[in-house]
Every structure is written in structure tokens, then in C-alpha cells.
């Protein structure tokens, strides 16, 4: 039993730091049914919450805690309620930063209009001033600006953006460089109206001479820089040198054990270079008519070769999907240009970058950086294997041919210019173009494996003449293929090597005039861009 002293002893005093939260209740004199719970713990302020008789249960305690937590949350996160009205200004500032960043990302490369467009603007402004002076009526301004325009108007404009040619969004102004475009300066560049380029008149070509002498397909031809003789290589493994004026045989060079695929004559040295299916690249001394150098390295047949116009460098390509750059004197391989996945069918060299151009059976054309030995640009426009390529002798352009179409490109970036399209397609008979050549008079020749010959105007891509090669008497009609072609140095003679083992020389018709052979051309607005 508990003693009376223990039962009625006063409660002991404890410090607030060690005393647990204690619930105390006191009744008011007016209403004995209403109690007030007061929490006393540490420095926590007293919070009085009206309670119902159910507060004695845990549910009531939880309800009080939740209400107290919600109240403190409101006090914590709603302290700045009187400044809520400033939120739209902050949102406008963020929108302004966002628009500035977006405009910078999209238009930083074209902040200044190109020079031809500025020149056109200036010319049209001068014409407008000369016609009507300054009596132009101002364009009506919009009555209500959108929120984006307000933000843009409030942006700080840089000095270069305040110029007339800066690319900033602005309202229509009086000075409209394009009268046919509504809205003034809302257009950056007007798309030009497609116009068909009228081709120049060219005299038709006709057969001049047929030369027989090889015992196999004539696969390569090269003209000497002095324009006195030319060399041909054929499937009989013999290189023959012919007089250009008379067509008579001057010399035969034997040494290859496979068909001769490529020939090139050096303009600075008395050298003739040849390559073939025997993986050999030979350098012939034309003073002694003997081989003086071999260039070893190709893993399969060598299909094409070309000489650099200013450097003592030889570039060859073949079935091993590479193009190899050789030092002419030391016979060392300077670079191995790898990247193609198929046979490299043609290779060309020029003075300026890209100094080496290759076309391949993998349907791509590559432009190479000769100093680094790496690809500058890869052109993937063709859909089928690219078998022929030709450089323009005076312009910085070139053309490539595949069974799908013939394309013209602009150096140095390899920009696509146009397609060459004839009335019957590329060859008119579904043939594969094996040979191409271009002269300084803007006449391009293409020869196909079915004997189809096309003569094209370089400027417009118009085919002004189409012929079918005639086979040598006693040959099959299937031997009407053309494997190689080259213009002489004057551009007045065309030499073709064909499958009937003959060499044919073509020339322009001297008696043809625009009246006797009018230009058969109809403009068309249809134009393939790729």
C-alpha cells in the first residue's frame, strides 16, 4: 500500500530541457465543456487549439499536429505574398533571356546578309528613288503587338543589329527591297525563280578516222602535252604510240603481263606512266623507251592513275579500294588514301584543294586533302557505282557519271550544281558510262558500254547530240562499247578506245551552222536537285 504522504506529495520540479512535452488542461469558468490544450516544451511557443472531446484519442493528437504543420508551412512559404504581383515581370525577364539565346543560336552565322543580296537591295533602292523619289507610302503598322514583339522591342540592341542588314525581327518598314514580298523585311532571302539556262550552240561531231592495231579491248588513252602523238593501252598488254595527225603507229612498248588500264604522260619530264591488272605501275623513259621505275604496293589490279600538275607526285587507284600517292623520283608511297569500300575506278589531280579526287564502285566520290592524306568531303548523291570522272580544263568544276545519272560539282567544297539529262536518259539505251572527257569549249563527251555516245553542253547540261558507235566490219554488235576517251590539247579532236579493238578519232562538222543544225532545246522548269 502507498502511504498517505506518498499519495499526496507535491509534484517534483523538472527543468524545461529535460522535461518531456506535457499536456495541461484548464477549464474556463463560463464553459466547462471546452478545453484548451497547451504544449509546453523548451522554447516552443504556446499554441492553443480548440479541442473536442475526441482529443483524448490518438486521432485528435494527429489532427492537431497536422494543423500546426500546415500553419507553419503557410508562414514559411507565403511570407512574400504582397510581392506576388511582381512575378510577371520576372517571367518576362526569363522569356527575354530565352529569346535572346534562341536568336543567337539560330542567326549568329548569318547576322550579315550576303554581299549579292545587299547589292541587290542597294540597286533596287536606287531605282525606287529614281522613279518616285521619297513619296512611298508607309506600311501600316499593326494595331496590337503580341507579347513576343513587346519582349523583342525591349531587348537591348547591339550596334551591328541596328544596321539595316542585321537579321533581327522587326516591324514592316518603308524600305522594302522586294516589292513583290508582303511584309517588308520579314524575309531573309528571296528564293530565286527557277530559270532554265539556255545552252550554247555547238557544231555536231562526226567520225574522222578509225585506227586498227590492237589485239584486245582498248582500255586507256593519253595525249602528249605537245599534241603531236598519243598513247593507247589495251587488253593485249601492249602500249602503242600513234601519230595524232596521220594516225600511223610510231612505237610499241611491251612489259605488262595484264591489260593496260591507265596511261599518263608527264608535262615536265620525258616520262610515260602506265598501270594495269597485273598490279604494276611502271615509269617509261621515252628517250630510251625502257622502264626505269616500278611502284610496288597495290594489292590488286590498278585501274587508274593521274599526275599532279605542279608536284612530282603520281596517284594511282585500283581494286584494293585505295588510292596511293607516290613520290615520282624515290618510288616511295607518300600516302595511302583509304576510305572507299569498293573499287576506286577513277582518280584525278588538280593544283588547288582538293588536289585529289576519286570515284568508286561504292557509289561515292571523295575529295582528299593531299597534305594530310585524309578525306575532305564525301559525296553520296549517286545511287550506283561511279565509273567515270572528268575535270573541266579551265573552270574549278568536275563531273561524275554513274548508270543513274551524270552530275556536275563545284570545287572546293564539292557543291552539287546540276544533273545532265538527255531525252533518253543518261545514255539513251540503259548503258553504263565508262568514259568522260571535257574540252575548253564546254563540250562534254560520255561513252557507254553499249556504244552510246553523248555530247553535252557543260553550262546547261543539255545533250545536243547523241550517236551510236559503229563497230569494225567483222565484229559483233555487242562489241560496240566505249572504254576510254580523251580530247586532244586543242579540244578539236576526240579520241575513243572501243571494244571492237579500234581507236576512233572524231571531229566537229566544219560545214555545220546554227541554221543548218538548229538547237533542239525546250526549256523546262523541272529540275532535279540531287
Short mmCIF file of N, CA and C in Angstrom, two decimals, residues 293-400:
data_model
loop_
_atom_site.label_atom_id
_atom_site.label_comp_id
_atom_site.label_asym_id
_atom_site.label_seq_id
_atom_site.Cartn_x
_atom_site.Cartn_y
_atom_site.Cartn_z
N UNK A 293 61.40 2.75 -113.62
CA UNK A 293 60.94 2.68 -112.24
C UNK A 293 59.69 1.81 -112.15
N UNK A 294 59.59 1.12 -111.01
CA UNK A 294 58.38 0.39 -110.65
C UNK A 294 57.89 0.91 -109.32
N UNK A 295 56.57 0.97 -109.18
CA UNK A 295 55.97 1.43 -107.92
C UNK A 295 55.14 0.28 -107.36
N UNK A 296 55.68 -0.35 -106.29
CA UNK A 296 55.07 -1.55 -105.72
C UNK A 296 54.26 -1.17 -104.48
N UNK A 297 53.09 -1.77 -104.36
CA UNK A 297 52.28 -1.50 -103.17
C UNK A 297 50.83 -1.90 -103.32
N UNK A 298 50.29 -1.83 -104.51
CA UNK A 298 48.88 -2.20 -104.69
C UNK A 298 48.69 -3.70 -104.50
N UNK A 299 47.57 -4.05 -103.90
CA UNK A 299 47.29 -5.44 -103.58
C UNK A 299 46.46 -6.13 -104.66
N UNK A 300 45.99 -5.37 -105.64
CA UNK A 300 45.19 -5.95 -106.71
C UNK A 300 45.39 -5.08 -107.95
N UNK A 301 44.54 -5.31 -108.95
CA UNK A 301 44.69 -4.58 -110.20
C UNK A 301 44.58 -3.08 -110.03
N UNK A 302 45.38 -2.34 -110.80
CA UNK A 302 45.40 -0.87 -110.76
C UNK A 302 44.59 -0.38 -111.94
N UNK A 303 43.52 0.38 -111.65
CA UNK A 303 42.56 0.76 -112.68
C UNK A 303 42.78 2.15 -113.24
N UNK A 304 43.39 3.05 -112.49
CA UNK A 304 43.51 4.44 -112.97
C UNK A 304 44.74 5.06 -112.35
N UNK A 305 45.25 6.09 -113.02
CA UNK A 305 46.36 6.87 -112.48
C UNK A 305 46.30 8.27 -113.07
N UNK A 306 46.92 9.21 -112.36
CA UNK A 306 46.97 10.59 -112.81
C UNK A 306 48.18 11.25 -112.20
N UNK A 307 48.66 12.29 -112.87
CA UNK A 307 49.83 13.04 -112.42
C UNK A 307 49.40 14.37 -111.86
N UNK A 308 50.07 14.79 -110.79
CA UNK A 308 49.79 16.11 -110.23
C UNK A 308 50.34 17.17 -111.18
N UNK A 309 49.59 18.25 -111.44
CA UNK A 309 50.06 19.23 -112.44
C UNK A 309 51.27 20.03 -112.01
N UNK A 310 51.54 20.17 -110.72
CA UNK A 310 52.67 21.01 -110.29
C UNK A 310 53.69 20.26 -109.45
N UNK A 311 53.31 19.18 -108.82
CA UNK A 311 54.22 18.42 -107.97
C UNK A 311 54.67 17.15 -108.68
N UNK A 312 55.84 16.65 -108.29
CA UNK A 312 56.34 15.38 -108.83
C UNK A 312 55.70 14.23 -108.05
N UNK A 313 54.40 14.12 -108.23
CA UNK A 313 53.61 13.15 -107.48
C UNK A 313 52.73 12.38 -108.45
N UNK A 314 52.63 11.09 -108.22
CA UNK A 314 51.80 10.20 -109.02
C UNK A 314 50.74 9.58 -108.11
N UNK A 315 49.49 9.56 -108.56
CA UNK A 315 48.40 8.99 -107.78
C UNK A 315 47.78 7.86 -108.59
N UNK A 316 47.66 6.69 -107.96
CA UNK A 316 47.08 5.52 -108.61
C UNK A 316 45.94 4.99 -107.75
N UNK A 317 45.03 4.26 -108.37
CA UNK A 317 43.91 3.67 -107.64
C UNK A 317 43.53 2.36 -108.31
N UNK A 318 42.86 1.48 -107.53
CA UNK A 318 42.54 0.18 -108.10
C UNK A 318 41.53 -0.59 -107.29
N UNK A 319 41.59 -1.90 -107.47
CA UNK A 319 40.60 -2.80 -106.89
C UNK A 319 40.76 -2.99 -105.39
N UNK A 320 41.88 -2.58 -104.82
CA UNK A 320 42.07 -2.72 -103.38
C UNK A 320 41.41 -1.60 -102.59
N UNK A 321 40.54 -0.82 -103.24
CA UNK A 321 39.73 0.23 -102.60
C UNK A 321 40.58 1.34 -102.00
N UNK A 322 41.77 1.55 -102.53
CA UNK A 322 42.63 2.62 -102.03
C UNK A 322 43.16 3.41 -103.21
N UNK A 323 43.59 4.63 -102.90
CA UNK A 323 44.35 5.45 -103.84
C UNK A 323 45.70 5.72 -103.20
N UNK A 324 46.74 5.48 -103.92
CA UNK A 324 48.10 5.61 -103.37
C UNK A 324 48.83 6.76 -104.04
N UNK A 325 49.48 7.56 -103.21
CA UNK A 325 50.24 8.72 -103.67
C UNK A 325 51.72 8.35 -103.63
N UNK A 326 52.37 8.47 -104.79
CA UNK A 326 53.76 8.04 -104.92
C UNK A 326 54.65 9.26 -105.20
N UNK A 327 55.84 9.22 -104.61
CA UNK A 327 56.88 10.17 -104.98
C UNK A 327 57.49 9.68 -106.29
N UNK A 328 57.42 10.53 -107.32
CA UNK A 328 57.82 10.10 -108.66
C UNK A 328 59.28 9.65 -108.70
N UNK A 329 60.14 10.30 -107.92
CA UNK A 329 61.58 10.02 -108.03
C UNK A 329 62.02 8.90 -107.10
N UNK A 330 61.56 8.95 -105.85
CA UNK A 330 62.04 7.96 -104.88
C UNK A 330 61.23 6.67 -104.88
N UNK A 331 60.11 6.63 -105.57
CA UNK A 331 59.26 5.45 -105.65
C UNK A 331 58.63 5.09 -104.31
N UNK A 332 58.63 6.02 -103.36
CA UNK A 332 58.06 5.76 -102.05
C UNK A 332 56.58 6.15 -102.05
N UNK A 333 55.78 5.41 -101.29
CA UNK A 333 54.36 5.73 -101.14
C UNK A 333 54.22 6.83 -100.09
N UNK A 334 53.84 8.02 -100.51
CA UNK A 334 53.69 9.15 -99.60
C UNK A 334 52.44 8.97 -98.73
N UNK A 335 51.32 8.63 -99.35
CA UNK A 335 50.06 8.43 -98.63
C UNK A 335 49.35 7.21 -99.21
N UNK A 336 48.58 6.59 -98.38
CA UNK A 336 47.60 5.59 -98.83
C UNK A 336 46.23 6.13 -98.46
N UNK A 337 45.49 6.59 -99.46
CA UNK A 337 44.20 7.22 -99.23
C UNK A 337 43.14 6.14 -99.13
N UNK A 338 42.81 5.76 -97.91
CA UNK A 338 41.83 4.71 -97.67
C UNK A 338 40.55 5.32 -97.13
N UNK A 339 39.45 4.69 -97.45
CA UNK A 339 38.14 5.19 -97.05
C UNK A 339 37.03 4.62 -97.91
N UNK A 340 37.34 4.37 -99.18
CA UNK A 340 36.36 3.73 -100.05
C UNK A 340 36.17 2.27 -99.65
N UNK A 341 34.99 1.77 -99.93
CA UNK A 341 34.69 0.37 -99.63
C UNK A 341 34.55 -0.47 -100.90
N UNK A 342 34.81 0.12 -102.05
CA UNK A 342 34.74 -0.60 -103.31
C UNK A 342 35.90 -0.18 -104.21
N UNK A 343 35.94 -0.77 -105.38
CA UNK A 343 37.00 -0.45 -106.34
C UNK A 343 37.01 1.04 -106.67
N UNK A 344 38.18 1.65 -106.61
CA UNK A 344 38.33 3.06 -106.97
C UNK A 344 38.56 3.11 -108.48
N UNK A 345 37.55 3.55 -109.21
CA UNK A 345 37.55 3.42 -110.66
C UNK A 345 38.26 4.56 -111.36
N UNK A 346 38.29 5.74 -110.76
CA UNK A 346 38.91 6.90 -111.42
C UNK A 346 39.55 7.79 -110.38
N UNK A 347 40.62 8.45 -110.76
CA UNK A 347 41.31 9.39 -109.89
C UNK A 347 41.78 10.56 -110.74
N UNK A 348 41.64 11.79 -110.19
CA UNK A 348 42.06 13.00 -110.89
C UNK A 348 42.82 13.89 -109.91
N UNK A 349 43.77 14.66 -110.45
CA UNK A 349 44.56 15.59 -109.65
C UNK A 349 44.43 17.00 -110.23
N UNK A 350 44.50 17.99 -109.34
CA UNK A 350 44.47 19.37 -109.75
C UNK A 350 45.34 20.19 -108.80
N UNK A 351 45.59 21.46 -109.16
CA UNK A 351 46.54 22.26 -108.40
C UNK A 351 46.02 22.65 -107.03
N UNK A 352 44.78 23.13 -106.96
CA UNK A 352 44.24 23.65 -105.71
C UNK A 352 43.45 22.57 -104.98
N UNK A 353 43.28 22.79 -103.68
CA UNK A 353 42.50 21.84 -102.88
C UNK A 353 41.05 21.81 -103.35
N UNK A 354 40.43 20.65 -103.44
CA UNK A 354 41.01 19.33 -103.18
C UNK A 354 41.90 18.88 -104.32
N UNK A 355 43.13 18.54 -104.00
CA UNK A 355 44.11 18.23 -105.05
C UNK A 355 43.93 16.82 -105.61
N UNK A 356 43.24 15.96 -104.91
CA UNK A 356 42.99 14.60 -105.39
C UNK A 356 41.50 14.33 -105.27
N UNK A 357 40.91 13.79 -106.34
CA UNK A 357 39.50 13.41 -106.37
C UNK A 357 39.41 11.96 -106.84
N UNK A 358 38.59 11.18 -106.17
CA UNK A 358 38.44 9.77 -106.52
C UNK A 358 36.96 9.42 -106.61
N UNK A 359 36.65 8.50 -107.51
CA UNK A 359 35.30 7.95 -107.62
C UNK A 359 35.41 6.44 -107.49
N UNK A 360 34.36 5.84 -106.94
CA UNK A 360 34.46 4.43 -106.57
C UNK A 360 33.20 3.66 -106.95
N UNK A 361 33.34 2.36 -106.96
CA UNK A 361 32.21 1.47 -107.19
C UNK A 361 31.26 1.42 -105.99
N UNK A 362 31.64 2.01 -104.86
CA UNK A 362 30.74 2.07 -103.72
C UNK A 362 29.77 3.24 -103.82
N UNK A 363 29.66 3.85 -105.01
CA UNK A 363 28.73 4.93 -105.35
C UNK A 363 29.05 6.24 -104.65
N UNK A 364 30.27 6.43 -104.18
CA UNK A 364 30.66 7.69 -103.55
C UNK A 364 31.80 8.34 -104.32
N UNK A 365 31.93 9.64 -104.10
CA UNK A 365 33.04 10.43 -104.64
C UNK A 365 33.71 11.11 -103.45
N UNK A 366 35.02 11.03 -103.37
CA UNK A 366 35.74 11.62 -102.24
C UNK A 366 36.71 12.69 -102.73
N UNK A 367 36.76 13.78 -101.98
CA UNK A 367 37.72 14.86 -102.20
C UNK A 367 38.74 14.80 -101.08
N UNK A 368 40.02 14.78 -101.45
CA UNK A 368 41.08 14.48 -100.49
C UNK A 368 41.96 15.69 -100.23
N UNK A 369 42.43 15.78 -98.99
CA UNK A 369 43.46 16.75 -98.61
C UNK A 369 44.80 16.06 -98.81
N UNK A 370 45.54 16.50 -99.80
CA UNK A 370 46.78 15.80 -100.16
C UNK A 370 47.83 15.94 -99.07
N UNK A 371 47.89 17.09 -98.41
CA UNK A 371 48.92 17.29 -97.38
C UNK A 371 48.69 16.38 -96.18
N UNK A 372 47.44 16.25 -95.76
CA UNK A 372 47.15 15.41 -94.59
C UNK A 372 46.88 13.97 -94.95
N UNK A 373 46.54 13.71 -96.20
CA UNK A 373 46.20 12.34 -96.59
C UNK A 373 44.87 11.88 -96.07
N UNK A 374 43.93 12.82 -95.87
CA UNK A 374 42.62 12.48 -95.32
C UNK A 374 41.51 13.02 -96.21
N UNK A 375 40.32 12.50 -95.98
CA UNK A 375 39.16 12.91 -96.77
C UNK A 375 38.69 14.29 -96.33
N UNK A 376 38.45 15.17 -97.30
CA UNK A 376 37.85 16.47 -97.02
C UNK A 376 36.33 16.39 -97.09
N UNK A 377 35.82 15.78 -98.15
CA UNK A 377 34.38 15.69 -98.37
C UNK A 377 34.07 14.35 -99.02
N UNK A 378 32.93 13.79 -98.64
CA UNK A 378 32.42 12.57 -99.28
C UNK A 378 31.07 12.89 -99.91
N UNK A 379 30.95 12.68 -101.21
CA UNK A 379 29.71 12.97 -101.94
C UNK A 379 28.97 11.66 -102.14
N UNK A 380 27.76 11.61 -101.61
CA UNK A 380 26.97 10.37 -101.62
C UNK A 380 25.71 10.51 -102.46
N UNK A 381 25.70 11.39 -103.44
CA UNK A 381 24.50 11.65 -104.22
C UNK A 381 24.18 10.51 -105.18
N UNK A 382 25.21 9.87 -105.72
CA UNK A 382 24.97 8.80 -106.68
C UNK A 382 24.38 7.58 -105.99
N UNK A 383 23.55 6.86 -106.73
CA UNK A 383 22.92 5.65 -106.19
C UNK A 383 23.59 4.38 -106.69
N UNK A 384 24.39 4.49 -107.75
CA UNK A 384 25.08 3.31 -108.28
C UNK A 384 26.55 3.64 -108.44
N UNK A 385 27.31 2.64 -108.88
CA UNK A 385 28.76 2.79 -108.94
C UNK A 385 29.17 3.91 -109.89
N UNK A 386 30.15 4.68 -109.46
CA UNK A 386 30.66 5.81 -110.25
C UNK A 386 31.89 5.32 -111.00
N UNK A 387 31.78 5.24 -112.32
CA UNK A 387 32.85 4.64 -113.12
C UNK A 387 33.69 5.66 -113.88
N UNK A 388 33.23 6.89 -114.00
CA UNK A 388 33.97 7.86 -114.81
C UNK A 388 33.92 9.22 -114.13
N UNK A 389 34.97 10.00 -114.36
CA UNK A 389 35.06 11.34 -113.80
C UNK A 389 35.89 12.20 -114.75
N UNK A 390 35.56 13.49 -114.82
CA UNK A 390 36.27 14.40 -115.72
C UNK A 390 36.36 15.77 -115.07
N UNK A 391 37.52 16.40 -115.18
CA UNK A 391 37.74 17.77 -114.70
C UNK A 391 37.62 18.74 -115.86
N UNK A 392 37.01 19.91 -115.59
CA UNK A 392 36.96 20.94 -116.62
C UNK A 392 38.35 21.57 -116.75
N UNK A 393 38.83 21.80 -117.98
CA UNK A 393 40.21 22.30 -118.12
C UNK A 393 40.41 23.73 -117.63
N UNK A 394 39.37 24.54 -117.60
CA UNK A 394 39.55 25.95 -117.21
C UNK A 394 38.74 26.32 -115.96
N UNK A 395 37.60 25.71 -115.75
CA UNK A 395 36.79 26.03 -114.58
C UNK A 395 37.19 25.14 -113.40
N UNK A 396 36.77 25.58 -112.21
CA UNK A 396 37.04 24.82 -110.98
C UNK A 396 35.86 23.90 -110.70
N UNK A 397 35.52 23.10 -111.70
CA UNK A 397 34.37 22.19 -111.59
C UNK A 397 34.78 20.83 -112.14
N UNK A 398 33.94 19.83 -111.83
CA UNK A 398 34.17 18.49 -112.37
C UNK A 398 32.83 17.78 -112.46
N UNK A 399 32.83 16.64 -113.15
CA UNK A 399 31.62 15.86 -113.37
C UNK A 399 31.91 14.40 -113.10
N UNK A 400 30.89 13.69 -112.64
CA UNK A 400 30.99 12.25 -112.40
C UNK A 400 29.81 11.56 -113.06
#
